[in-house]
Tab-separated table of C-alpha atoms in Angstrom:
chain	number	residue	atom	x	y	z
E	39	MET	CA	-0.568	-0.139	0.295
E	40	LYS	CA	3.086	2.352	0.963
E	41	LYS	CA	4.653	1.764	-2.263
E	42	ILE	CA	1.632	2.000	-4.524
E	43	ALA	CA	0.905	5.550	-2.627
E	44	LEU	CA	4.878	6.348	-3.294
E	45	TRP	CA	5.155	5.504	-6.680
E	46	SER	CA	1.979	7.108	-7.733
E	47	SER	CA	3.573	10.375	-6.067
E	48	ILE	CA	6.395	9.716	-8.460
E	49	ALA	CA	3.830	9.484	-11.655
E	50	VAL	CA	2.236	12.507	-10.463
E	51	CYS	CA	5.646	14.548	-10.323
E	52	ALA	CA	6.902	12.469	-13.950
E	53	ALA	CA	3.745	14.021	-15.815
E	54	ALA	CA	4.256	17.564	-14.999
E	55	GLY	CA	8.009	16.976	-16.471
E	56	ILE	CA	10.205	16.539	-13.407
E	57	PHE	CA	12.146	13.737	-13.597
E	58	ILE	CA	14.302	13.293	-16.711
E	59	ALA	CA	17.811	13.028	-16.026
E	60	ALA	CA	20.748	12.020	-18.677
E	61	ASP	CA	18.369	8.800	-19.228
E	62	HIS	CA	15.601	8.988	-17.246
E	63	LEU	CA	12.004	8.688	-18.606
E	64	ASP	CA	13.377	7.777	-21.672
E	65	ALA	CA	11.384	5.145	-22.601
E	66	PRO	CA	7.424	4.450	-21.468
E	67	ALA	CA	8.011	0.403	-20.934
E	68	VAL	CA	10.321	1.820	-18.072
E	69	ALA	CA	9.414	5.611	-17.087
E	70	MET	CA	8.077	5.953	-13.723
E	71	THR	CA	8.969	2.027	-12.547
E	72	THR	CA	11.470	1.361	-10.184
E	73	SER	CA	13.629	-0.338	-12.512
E	74	ASP	CA	14.506	3.412	-14.407
E	75	ILE	CA	18.272	4.603	-14.505
E	76	ALA	CA	18.510	8.422	-14.056
E	77	ASP	CA	22.367	8.378	-14.767
E	78	PHE	CA	25.402	6.736	-15.049
E	79	TYR	CA	28.873	8.032	-13.929
E	80	ALA	CA	32.497	6.278	-14.455
E	81	PHE	CA	35.394	8.290	-13.089
E	82	GLU	CA	38.730	8.139	-11.372
E	83	GLY	CA	37.868	9.130	-7.587
E	84	ALA	CA	40.195	10.195	-4.988
E	85	ASN	CA	41.880	6.678	-5.182
E	86	SER	CA	44.030	7.136	-8.924
E	87	ASP	CA	44.436	3.059	-8.666
E	88	ALA	CA	40.574	3.139	-9.172
E	89	THR	CA	37.741	3.788	-11.035
E	90	THR	CA	34.308	4.708	-9.055
E	91	PHE	CA	30.956	4.090	-10.794
E	92	VAL	CA	28.152	5.892	-9.441
E	93	VAL	CA	24.513	4.908	-10.611
E	94	THR	CA	21.568	6.769	-9.819
E	95	LEU	CA	17.795	6.062	-9.947
E	96	PRO	CA	14.658	8.643	-9.298
E	97	ALA	CA	13.672	9.208	-5.655
E	98	ALA	CA	11.010	11.114	-5.589
E	99	ASP	CA	10.744	11.600	-1.463
E	100	ALA	CA	12.844	10.607	1.439
E	101	ASN	CA	11.320	7.225	1.633
E	102	ALA	CA	12.154	6.307	-2.128
E	103	GLN	CA	13.909	2.787	-2.010
E	104	PHE	CA	15.748	0.369	-4.174
E	105	ASP	CA	13.550	-2.335	-5.353
E	106	GLU	CA	14.027	-5.275	-3.788
E	107	ASN	CA	13.326	-7.307	-7.009
E	108	VAL	CA	15.573	-4.940	-9.459
E	109	LEU	CA	18.637	-5.737	-10.010
E	110	ILE	CA	21.735	-3.121	-10.659
E	111	GLU	CA	24.334	-4.344	-12.746
E	112	ILE	CA	27.223	-2.673	-13.978
E	113	ASN	CA	28.641	-4.421	-17.293
E	114	ILE	CA	32.522	-4.141	-17.968
E	115	ASP	CA	33.904	-4.974	-21.191
E	116	ASN	CA	37.984	-5.339	-20.883
E	117	THR	CA	38.557	-6.584	-24.324
E	118	GLY	CA	37.129	-4.440	-27.006
E	119	VAL	CA	35.370	-4.968	-29.920
E	120	GLU	CA	35.937	-8.951	-30.589
E	121	GLY	CA	35.144	-10.948	-34.151
E	122	SER	CA	33.803	-8.829	-36.897
E	123	THR	CA	30.724	-7.570	-34.774
E	124	PRO	CA	31.668	-3.932	-33.823
E	125	GLY	CA	30.311	-4.231	-30.949
E	126	VAL	CA	31.273	-4.930	-27.014
E	127	VAL	CA	30.020	-7.672	-24.621
E	128	GLU	CA	30.324	-7.934	-21.158
E	129	ASP	CA	33.173	-9.871	-19.381
E	130	LEU	CA	32.662	-8.659	-15.700
E	131	VAL	CA	29.428	-7.872	-13.922
E	132	ILE	CA	29.388	-5.947	-10.559
E	133	GLN	CA	25.933	-6.479	-9.081
E	134	ALA	CA	23.860	-4.866	-6.587
E	135	LEU	CA	20.392	-6.079	-4.937
E	136	ARG	CA	18.714	-4.605	-1.916
E	137	GLN	CA	17.720	-6.655	0.464
E	138	GLY	CA	15.942	-5.434	3.523
E	139	ASP	CA	17.996	-2.443	4.904
E	140	LYS	CA	20.927	-3.740	2.917
E	141	MET	CA	22.389	-3.334	-0.412
E	142	TYR	CA	24.165	-6.370	-1.423
E	143	PHE	CA	27.354	-6.324	-4.204
E	144	PHE	CA	28.579	-9.044	-6.110
E	145	GLY	CA	31.631	-9.212	-8.063
E	146	PRO	CA	32.825	-8.240	-10.360
E	147	TYR	CA	33.382	-11.056	-12.172
E	148	ALA	CA	32.451	-12.998	-15.499
E	149	PRO	CA	29.272	-13.885	-15.470
E	150	ALA	CA	27.641	-17.340	-16.340
E	151	GLN	CA	25.518	-15.695	-19.498
E	152	THR	CA	25.882	-12.468	-21.032
E	153	GLY	CA	22.970	-10.469	-22.488
E	154	LEU	CA	19.383	-9.320	-21.459
E	155	ASN	CA	18.678	-12.639	-18.240
E	156	SER	CA	21.177	-12.447	-15.309
E	157	THR	CA	21.703	-14.233	-12.361
E	158	ILE	CA	23.480	-13.768	-9.484
E	159	ASP	CA	26.201	-16.141	-8.164
E	160	PRO	CA	26.140	-16.404	-4.561
E	161	ASP	CA	29.535	-16.947	-4.350
E	162	ALA	CA	30.791	-13.818	-6.023
E	163	PHE	CA	29.162	-11.689	-2.907
E	164	ALA	CA	31.587	-9.006	-2.406
E	165	ALA	CA	30.261	-7.130	0.679
E	166	SER	CA	27.119	-5.847	1.640
E	167	VAL	CA	26.144	-2.093	3.140
E	168	ASP	CA	23.468	-0.293	5.273
E	169	ILE	CA	21.512	1.753	3.213
E	170	GLY	CA	22.457	5.324	3.769
E	171	SER	CA	25.989	4.417	4.899
E	172	SER	CA	28.988	3.613	3.161
E	173	THR	CA	31.588	0.722	3.830
E	174	THR	CA	35.014	-0.385	2.179
E	175	VAL	CA	35.867	-4.067	2.313
E	176	GLY	CA	38.914	-5.884	0.146
E	177	GLY	CA	39.973	-2.368	-1.180
E	178	VAL	CA	36.413	-1.573	-2.439
E	179	SER	CA	34.653	0.792	-1.455
E	180	TYR	CA	30.536	0.853	-1.423
E	181	PHE	CA	27.635	3.165	-1.029
E	182	ALA	CA	23.882	3.166	-1.812
E	183	GLY	CA	21.273	5.572	-0.690
E	184	LEU	CA	19.811	9.013	-0.867
E	185	ARG	CA	21.716	11.722	-2.609
E	186	GLN	CA	21.415	14.875	-4.450
E	187	ASP	CA	21.347	14.727	-8.166
E	188	ALA	CA	24.475	16.400	-9.504
E	189	PHE	CA	23.212	16.347	-13.138
E	190	PHE	CA	22.098	19.690	-14.792
E	191	PHE	CA	20.430	20.331	-17.799
E	192	ASP	CA	17.779	22.575	-19.450
E	193	PHE	CA	15.685	19.841	-20.405
E	194	GLU	CA	12.656	22.605	-21.079
E	195	ALA	CA	14.735	24.465	-23.651
E	196	PHE	CA	16.091	21.070	-25.006
E	197	ASN	CA	12.438	20.278	-25.913
E	198	ASN	CA	12.273	23.540	-27.207
E	199	VAL	CA	15.129	23.456	-29.876
E	200	VAL	CA	14.395	19.873	-30.952
E	201	GLY	CA	10.770	21.043	-31.308
E	202	THR	CA	10.164	24.136	-33.100
E	203	ALA	CA	13.813	25.312	-34.061
E	204	PRO	CA	13.408	28.408	-32.769
E	205	ALA	CA	15.962	31.483	-34.435
E	206	ALA	CA	17.784	31.882	-30.923
E	207	GLY	CA	18.693	27.881	-30.461
E	208	PHE	CA	19.133	27.862	-26.709
E	209	GLY	CA	19.584	31.376	-25.992
E	210	THR	CA	21.685	32.977	-23.812
E	211	THR	CA	19.755	32.025	-20.491
E	212	GLY	CA	19.338	28.306	-18.695
E	213	ASN	CA	17.472	26.541	-16.033
E	214	ASN	CA	18.831	23.977	-14.413
E	215	THR	CA	15.697	21.454	-14.593
E	216	PHE	CA	17.051	19.050	-12.076
E	217	GLU	CA	18.690	21.275	-9.105
E	218	PRO	CA	16.157	20.373	-6.613
E	219	LEU	CA	16.045	16.581	-6.689
E	220	ASN	CA	17.372	13.440	-5.222
E	221	VAL	CA	18.243	10.435	-6.386
E	222	ASN	CA	19.030	7.200	-5.302
E	223	ALA	CA	22.647	6.401	-5.749
E	224	LEU	CA	24.795	3.542	-5.800
E	225	VAL	CA	28.774	4.277	-5.454
E	226	ILE	CA	31.356	1.827	-5.764
E	227	GLU	CA	34.895	2.555	-5.935
E	228	VAL	CA	36.944	-0.305	-7.462
E	229	PRO	CA	40.907	-0.805	-7.806
E	230	ASN	CA	41.480	-1.143	-11.530
E	231	ALA	CA	43.297	-4.630	-10.893
E	232	LEU	CA	39.996	-6.062	-10.280
E	233	LEU	CA	38.498	-4.738	-13.611
E	234	GLY	CA	41.487	-6.225	-15.842
E	235	SER	CA	43.951	-4.920	-18.260
E	236	ALA	CA	42.012	-2.078	-20.338
E	237	PRO	CA	41.530	-2.743	-24.181
E	238	PRO	CA	42.251	-0.178	-26.720
E	239	HIS	CA	39.983	2.917	-27.229
E	240	ILE	CA	36.524	1.705	-28.656
E	241	VAL	CA	36.952	4.904	-31.086
E	242	ASP	CA	40.752	4.143	-31.982
E	243	GLN	CA	39.054	0.534	-32.895
E	244	LEU	CA	36.553	1.398	-34.868
E	245	LEU	CA	38.119	4.434	-36.999
E	246	GLY	CA	41.503	2.413	-37.751
E	247	PRO	CA	43.752	4.056	-39.915
E	248	ASN	CA	42.335	7.485	-38.800
E	249	ALA	CA	41.892	5.951	-35.289
E	250	PRO	CA	43.234	9.609	-32.624
E	251	GLY	CA	45.293	7.597	-30.470
E	252	LEU	CA	42.854	7.541	-27.602
E	253	PRO	CA	43.988	6.147	-24.221
E	254	VAL	CA	43.173	2.705	-23.472
E	255	ALA	CA	40.135	2.675	-22.018
E	256	TYR	CA	37.063	0.140	-20.855
E	257	ASN	CA	33.475	0.079	-21.984
E	258	VAL	CA	31.477	0.347	-19.001
E	259	TRP	CA	27.235	0.265	-18.728
E	260	VAL	CA	24.245	-0.124	-16.442
E	261	GLU	CA	21.510	-2.443	-16.847
E	262	THR	CA	18.067	-2.614	-14.438
E	263	LYS	CA	16.692	-6.251	-14.664
E	264	ARG	CA	13.731	-7.570	-12.939
E	265	ARG	CA	12.560	-10.636	-11.803
R	1377	MET	CA	34.197	-13.855	1.327
R	1378	LYS	CA	31.351	-15.656	0.381
R	1379	LEU	CA	27.809	-14.810	1.652
R	1380	PHE	CA	26.860	-18.114	2.371
R	1381	ASN	CA	29.641	-19.683	3.969
R	1382	LYS	CA	28.184	-20.089	7.677
R	1383	LYS	CA	25.137	-21.329	6.076
R	1384	GLY	CA	26.485	-23.641	3.420
R	1385	ALA	CA	23.805	-25.360	2.826
R	1386	MET	CA	22.003	-22.820	2.018
R	1387	LEU	CA	23.375	-22.740	-1.095
R	1388	VAL	CA	21.969	-26.215	-2.052
R	1389	ALA	CA	18.623	-24.844	-0.786
R	1390	ALA	CA	18.450	-21.999	-3.361
R	1391	LEU	CA	15.555	-23.080	-5.139
R	1392	ALA	CA	13.084	-20.790	-6.451
R	1393	VAL	CA	11.111	-20.146	-3.244
R	1394	ALA	CA	14.233	-19.694	-0.969
R	1395	ALA	CA	14.064	-16.950	0.970
R	1396	VAL	CA	16.923	-17.386	3.393
R	1397	SER	CA	17.955	-15.939	6.308
R	1398	CYS	CA	21.716	-14.803	6.433
R	1399	SER	CA	23.556	-15.857	10.032
R	1400	ASP	CA	26.281	-12.705	8.585
R	1401	ASP	CA	23.209	-10.008	8.617
R	1402	ASP	CA	22.279	-11.124	12.717
R	1403	ASP	CA	22.788	-7.550	14.452
R	1404	VAL	CA	22.824	-6.473	18.311
R	1405	THR	CA	19.346	-6.341	18.713
R	1406	GLY	CA	18.600	-10.278	17.223
R	1407	ASN	CA	17.094	-8.871	13.540
R	1408	VAL	CA	17.555	-11.231	11.001
R	1409	VAL	CA	17.905	-9.854	7.742
R	1410	THR	CA	15.940	-11.941	4.763
R	1411	THR	CA	17.644	-12.291	1.537
R	1412	ASP	CA	16.647	-13.928	-1.902
R	1413	PHE	CA	19.298	-13.951	-4.539
R	1414	THR	CA	17.783	-16.334	-6.790
R	1415	GLY	CA	15.622	-16.269	-9.928
R	1416	THR	CA	16.299	-15.118	-13.513
R	1417	PHE	CA	16.552	-10.933	-13.741
R	1418	VAL	CA	15.241	-9.693	-17.092
R	1419	GLN	CA	16.361	-6.186	-18.782
R	1420	GLN	CA	14.120	-3.145	-18.036
R	1421	ASP	CA	16.765	-0.518	-18.661
R	1422	GLN	CA	19.945	0.599	-20.010
R	1423	MET	CA	22.399	3.106	-19.978
R	1424	GLY	CA	25.950	3.801	-21.067
R	1425	ARG	CA	26.463	7.615	-22.576
R	1426	PRO	CA	24.473	10.169	-20.945
R	1427	GLY	CA	21.496	11.490	-23.341
R	1428	ILE	CA	21.822	8.750	-26.082
R	1429	ASN	CA	18.171	7.590	-25.596
R	1430	THR	CA	16.936	10.856	-24.842
R	1431	VAL	CA	17.843	12.458	-27.753
R	1432	PHE	CA	18.094	10.123	-30.427
R	1433	PRO	CA	15.486	7.505	-30.864
R	1434	THR	CA	12.012	9.192	-31.460
R	1435	THR	CA	9.119	7.084	-30.950
R	1436	ASP	CA	8.028	5.187	-27.744
R	1437	ALA	CA	8.522	1.953	-29.250
R	1438	GLU	CA	12.253	3.049	-30.259
R	1439	GLU	CA	13.115	4.128	-26.865
R	1440	ASN	CA	11.763	0.732	-25.292
R	1441	ALA	CA	13.880	-1.230	-27.960
R	1442	PHE	CA	16.734	1.112	-27.170
R	1443	ASN	CA	16.682	-0.666	-23.863
R	1444	THR	CA	16.892	-3.868	-24.855
R	1445	THR	CA	19.546	-3.698	-27.983
R	1446	LEU	CA	22.282	-5.479	-26.686
R	1447	PRO	CA	26.073	-3.463	-27.197
R	1448	ALA	CA	26.691	-6.031	-29.048
R	1449	ASP	CA	24.425	-5.122	-31.810
R	1450	GLY	CA	23.853	-1.089	-31.220
R	1451	ILE	CA	25.670	-0.009	-34.422
R	1452	ALA	CA	24.328	-2.524	-36.731
R	1453	ARG	CA	20.450	-1.255	-35.175
R	1454	TRP	CA	20.636	2.199	-34.503
R	1455	GLN	CA	23.267	3.942	-36.441
R	1456	PRO	CA	20.971	4.435	-39.507
R	1457	THR	CA	17.930	6.518	-36.615
R	1458	PHE	CA	20.682	8.276	-35.262
R	1459	GLN	CA	22.132	9.966	-38.293
R	1460	SER	CA	18.577	10.676	-39.578
R	1461	LYS	CA	17.744	11.968	-36.391
R	1462	VAL	CA	20.536	14.454	-36.528
R	1463	GLU	CA	19.779	15.480	-40.132
R	1464	ALA	CA	16.440	15.941	-39.336
R	1465	LEU	CA	17.652	18.331	-36.742
R	1466	TYR	CA	19.455	20.369	-39.419
R	1467	THR	CA	16.855	20.163	-41.971
R	1468	ALA	CA	14.915	22.087	-39.065
R	1469	TYR	CA	17.328	24.534	-38.610
R	1470	SER	CA	17.853	25.158	-42.177
R	1471	ASN	CA	13.821	25.804	-42.437
R	1472	THR	CA	14.141	28.206	-39.437
R	1473	ALA	CA	17.159	29.929	-40.847
R	1474	GLY	CA	15.510	29.722	-44.388
R	1475	THR	CA	18.882	28.237	-46.139
R	1476	THR	CA	20.231	25.317	-46.131
R	1477	LEU	CA	22.861	23.912	-43.266
R	1478	THR	CA	24.208	20.693	-42.869
R	1479	TYR	CA	26.837	18.487	-40.367
R	1480	GLU	CA	30.053	19.447	-40.752
R	1481	ASN	CA	33.067	17.161	-39.321
R	1482	ASN	CA	33.077	18.049	-35.745
R	1483	ILE	CA	36.237	18.909	-33.353
R	1484	LEU	CA	37.029	15.556	-33.724
R	1485	GLY	CA	37.130	15.530	-36.980
R	1486	LEU	CA	34.336	13.228	-37.115
R	1487	ASP	CA	31.995	12.809	-39.754
R	1488	LEU	CA	28.131	11.998	-39.297
R	1489	PRO	CA	28.799	8.441	-40.007
R	1490	THR	CA	31.141	7.866	-37.979
R	1491	LEU	CA	30.217	9.786	-35.080
R	1492	THR	CA	26.642	8.526	-35.100
R	1493	THR	CA	28.326	5.062	-35.099
R	1494	ALA	CA	30.645	6.119	-32.439
R	1495	LEU	CA	26.789	7.182	-30.211
R	1496	ALA	CA	24.799	3.980	-31.458
R	1497	LEU	CA	27.590	1.893	-29.603
R	1498	ASP	CA	26.318	2.949	-26.211
R	1499	VAL	CA	28.662	2.428	-23.688
R	1500	LEU	CA	30.746	4.695	-21.635
R	1501	GLN	CA	34.119	4.759	-21.927
R	1502	VAL	CA	36.400	5.515	-18.402
R	1503	ALA	CA	40.280	4.943	-19.430
R	1504	PRO	CA	42.152	3.465	-15.760
R	1505	ASN	CA	45.215	5.676	-16.658
R	1506	ALA	CA	44.324	8.755	-17.944
R	1507	THR	CA	42.116	12.027	-16.871
R	1508	THR	CA	38.536	10.832	-16.989
R	1509	ASN	CA	36.119	13.147	-18.310
R	1510	TYR	CA	33.680	13.232	-21.176
R	1511	PHE	CA	35.711	16.055	-22.972
R	1512	ASN	CA	38.358	17.309	-21.390
R	1513	PRO	CA	39.073	21.093	-23.181
R	1514	THR	CA	42.814	20.751	-21.782
R	1515	THR	CA	43.931	17.874	-22.858
R	1516	GLY	CA	41.486	17.873	-25.692
R	1517	LEU	CA	40.838	13.817	-24.853
R	1518	PRO	CA	37.506	12.542	-25.772
R	1519	LEU	CA	35.342	9.615	-24.299
R	1520	THR	CA	37.468	8.970	-21.340
R	1521	GLY	CA	35.192	8.757	-18.148
R	1522	ARG	CA	32.388	11.001	-16.986
R	1523	ALA	CA	32.741	12.898	-13.598
R	1524	LEU	CA	29.956	14.241	-11.439
R	1525	SER	CA	31.135	17.715	-12.910
R	1526	ASP	CA	31.087	17.123	-16.364
R	1527	ASP	CA	28.802	19.039	-18.587
R	1528	VAL	CA	27.618	16.596	-21.010
R	1529	ILE	CA	24.768	18.319	-22.535
R	1530	ASP	CA	27.008	21.167	-23.985
R	1531	VAL	CA	30.237	18.340	-25.015
R	1532	SER	CA	27.420	16.856	-26.584
R	1533	LEU	CA	25.567	19.741	-28.510
R	1534	ILE	CA	29.310	20.634	-29.160
R	1535	LEU	CA	29.999	17.234	-31.003
R	1536	LEU	CA	26.187	17.931	-33.140
R	1537	PHE	CA	26.544	21.183	-33.670
R	1538	GLY	CA	29.815	22.919	-33.293
R	1539	GLY	CA	31.448	21.755	-36.392
R	1540	ASN	CA	35.325	22.028	-37.059
R	1541	THR	CA	35.675	25.136	-34.482
R	1542	GLY	CA	33.127	23.890	-31.481
R	1543	ALA	CA	31.555	27.510	-31.911
R	1544	ARG	CA	29.917	26.604	-35.453
R	1545	PHE	CA	26.506	27.900	-34.058
R	1546	ASP	CA	27.115	29.895	-30.725
R	1547	GLY	CA	24.808	32.082	-30.811
R	1548	ASN	CA	26.689	35.227	-32.051
R	1549	ASN	CA	26.974	36.130	-35.896
R	1550	GLY	CA	22.981	35.620	-36.512
R	1551	THR	CA	23.318	32.221	-35.558
R	1552	PRO	CA	21.105	30.256	-33.276
R	1553	ASN	CA	23.133	29.276	-30.194
R	1554	LEU	CA	22.749	25.210	-30.578
R	1555	VAL	CA	26.386	24.338	-28.485
R	1556	SER	CA	24.918	25.446	-24.483
R	1557	ASP	CA	22.307	24.808	-22.420
R	1558	ASN	CA	24.026	27.527	-20.279
R	1559	VAL	CA	23.799	25.691	-17.044
R	1560	GLY	CA	26.623	24.104	-15.182
R	1561	LEU	CA	26.898	22.203	-11.614
R	1562	GLU	CA	24.835	23.223	-8.744
R	1563	PRO	CA	26.907	24.101	-5.581
R	1564	GLY	CA	26.926	22.297	-3.100
R	1565	VAL	CA	25.920	18.941	-4.862
R	1566	ILE	CA	28.645	16.994	-5.255
R	1567	GLN	CA	32.260	16.575	-2.497
R	1568	SER	CA	35.458	15.493	-3.125
R	1569	ALA	CA	35.657	12.526	-1.157
R	1570	PHE	CA	33.596	8.890	-1.261
R	1571	PRO	CA	30.623	8.671	-2.033
R	1572	TYR	CA	31.633	12.125	-4.106
R	1573	LEU	CA	27.531	13.495	-4.084
R	1574	THR	CA	26.105	14.659	-1.257
R	1575	ALA	CA	23.577	14.389	1.408
R	1576	PRO	CA	19.833	14.372	-0.567
R	1577	ARG	CA	17.623	17.818	0.441
R	1578	PHE	CA	13.863	17.391	0.825
């Protein structure tokens, strides 16, 4: 009952155009559900030998929770473009699933199957963290809980530009659509040693002889998967 | 570090109906957290780079399909759609300007088919041995990560509309501003220490 009320309130806000982050509300099938990804970041944090992953999901209010049946899966390709297909396949995954008042993390590990369906290998369990808290286990730092939304974008102006092509374009002033928002955030800082060697940069791989010579880089993406 | 070591038998008993109690979670008050890691999880949403599914797929059906397109299939499935979308935006601004405007190779030297090929493979690059930004104006390096403070929308607009200088349509000389939405990181939303995002404000 509580959940229904919670997500109904999100639906109202979403209908008003409030929740649209860099990915959020992109597709009708997931918009306004607990599997809707808002944003994904990957960067070097305080530890220069580690990579930090940030995944955010919309949070309408202080009661917003991660869904206990929605797996959050960070995918890591460390082999680059393989074979004749100009695409990539995950070599490692980091999985997170909330149960009760904790978030449970698995991996990074090579999944039994790649693609649209996933299972959790309990042997790959790495750590758990109380929702709203941080912990460090085995050199990996973990956080799961409510945070401010760092994304910034004048989404209304963008819609205007792509909708009606006004002569001024975005003009000279903007309004950040996301300034008052919060998110449910997963933050994981992983030593690069656990991610394997990075492959040649995908842009270099795609361009071949015209490669600009970019640094080697993992290819990463996040998925939400529901059981 | 095995979750189920203390009750190893549970691993064997992890049937579809299993809702297992994990002794790791016995806390000082004696509460036991019930956990269940079984089942098959089916893809709902995915994201690599920022804004891709917001900008390029056009119809509801396309947006839904994009979220379940494997990265292995992204280029074949989406590059033509993405290129058409960009061309349509140039057509719209041609109509506004009363003159024909077409894509010009961008600051990375990428022509439209190449740019949309890279975008259609919607995975984010992150370099373990370099600065990690969506675009770093100091080094000139693109796509080595995405930091919390990166202005990914402006970078995306510059790549699509900036031409080879990055400022082709910058609002000057009678041009529309198509290279910046004029907003930046809000003060106080990020911090230098883990977890890098600040506490919520409700």
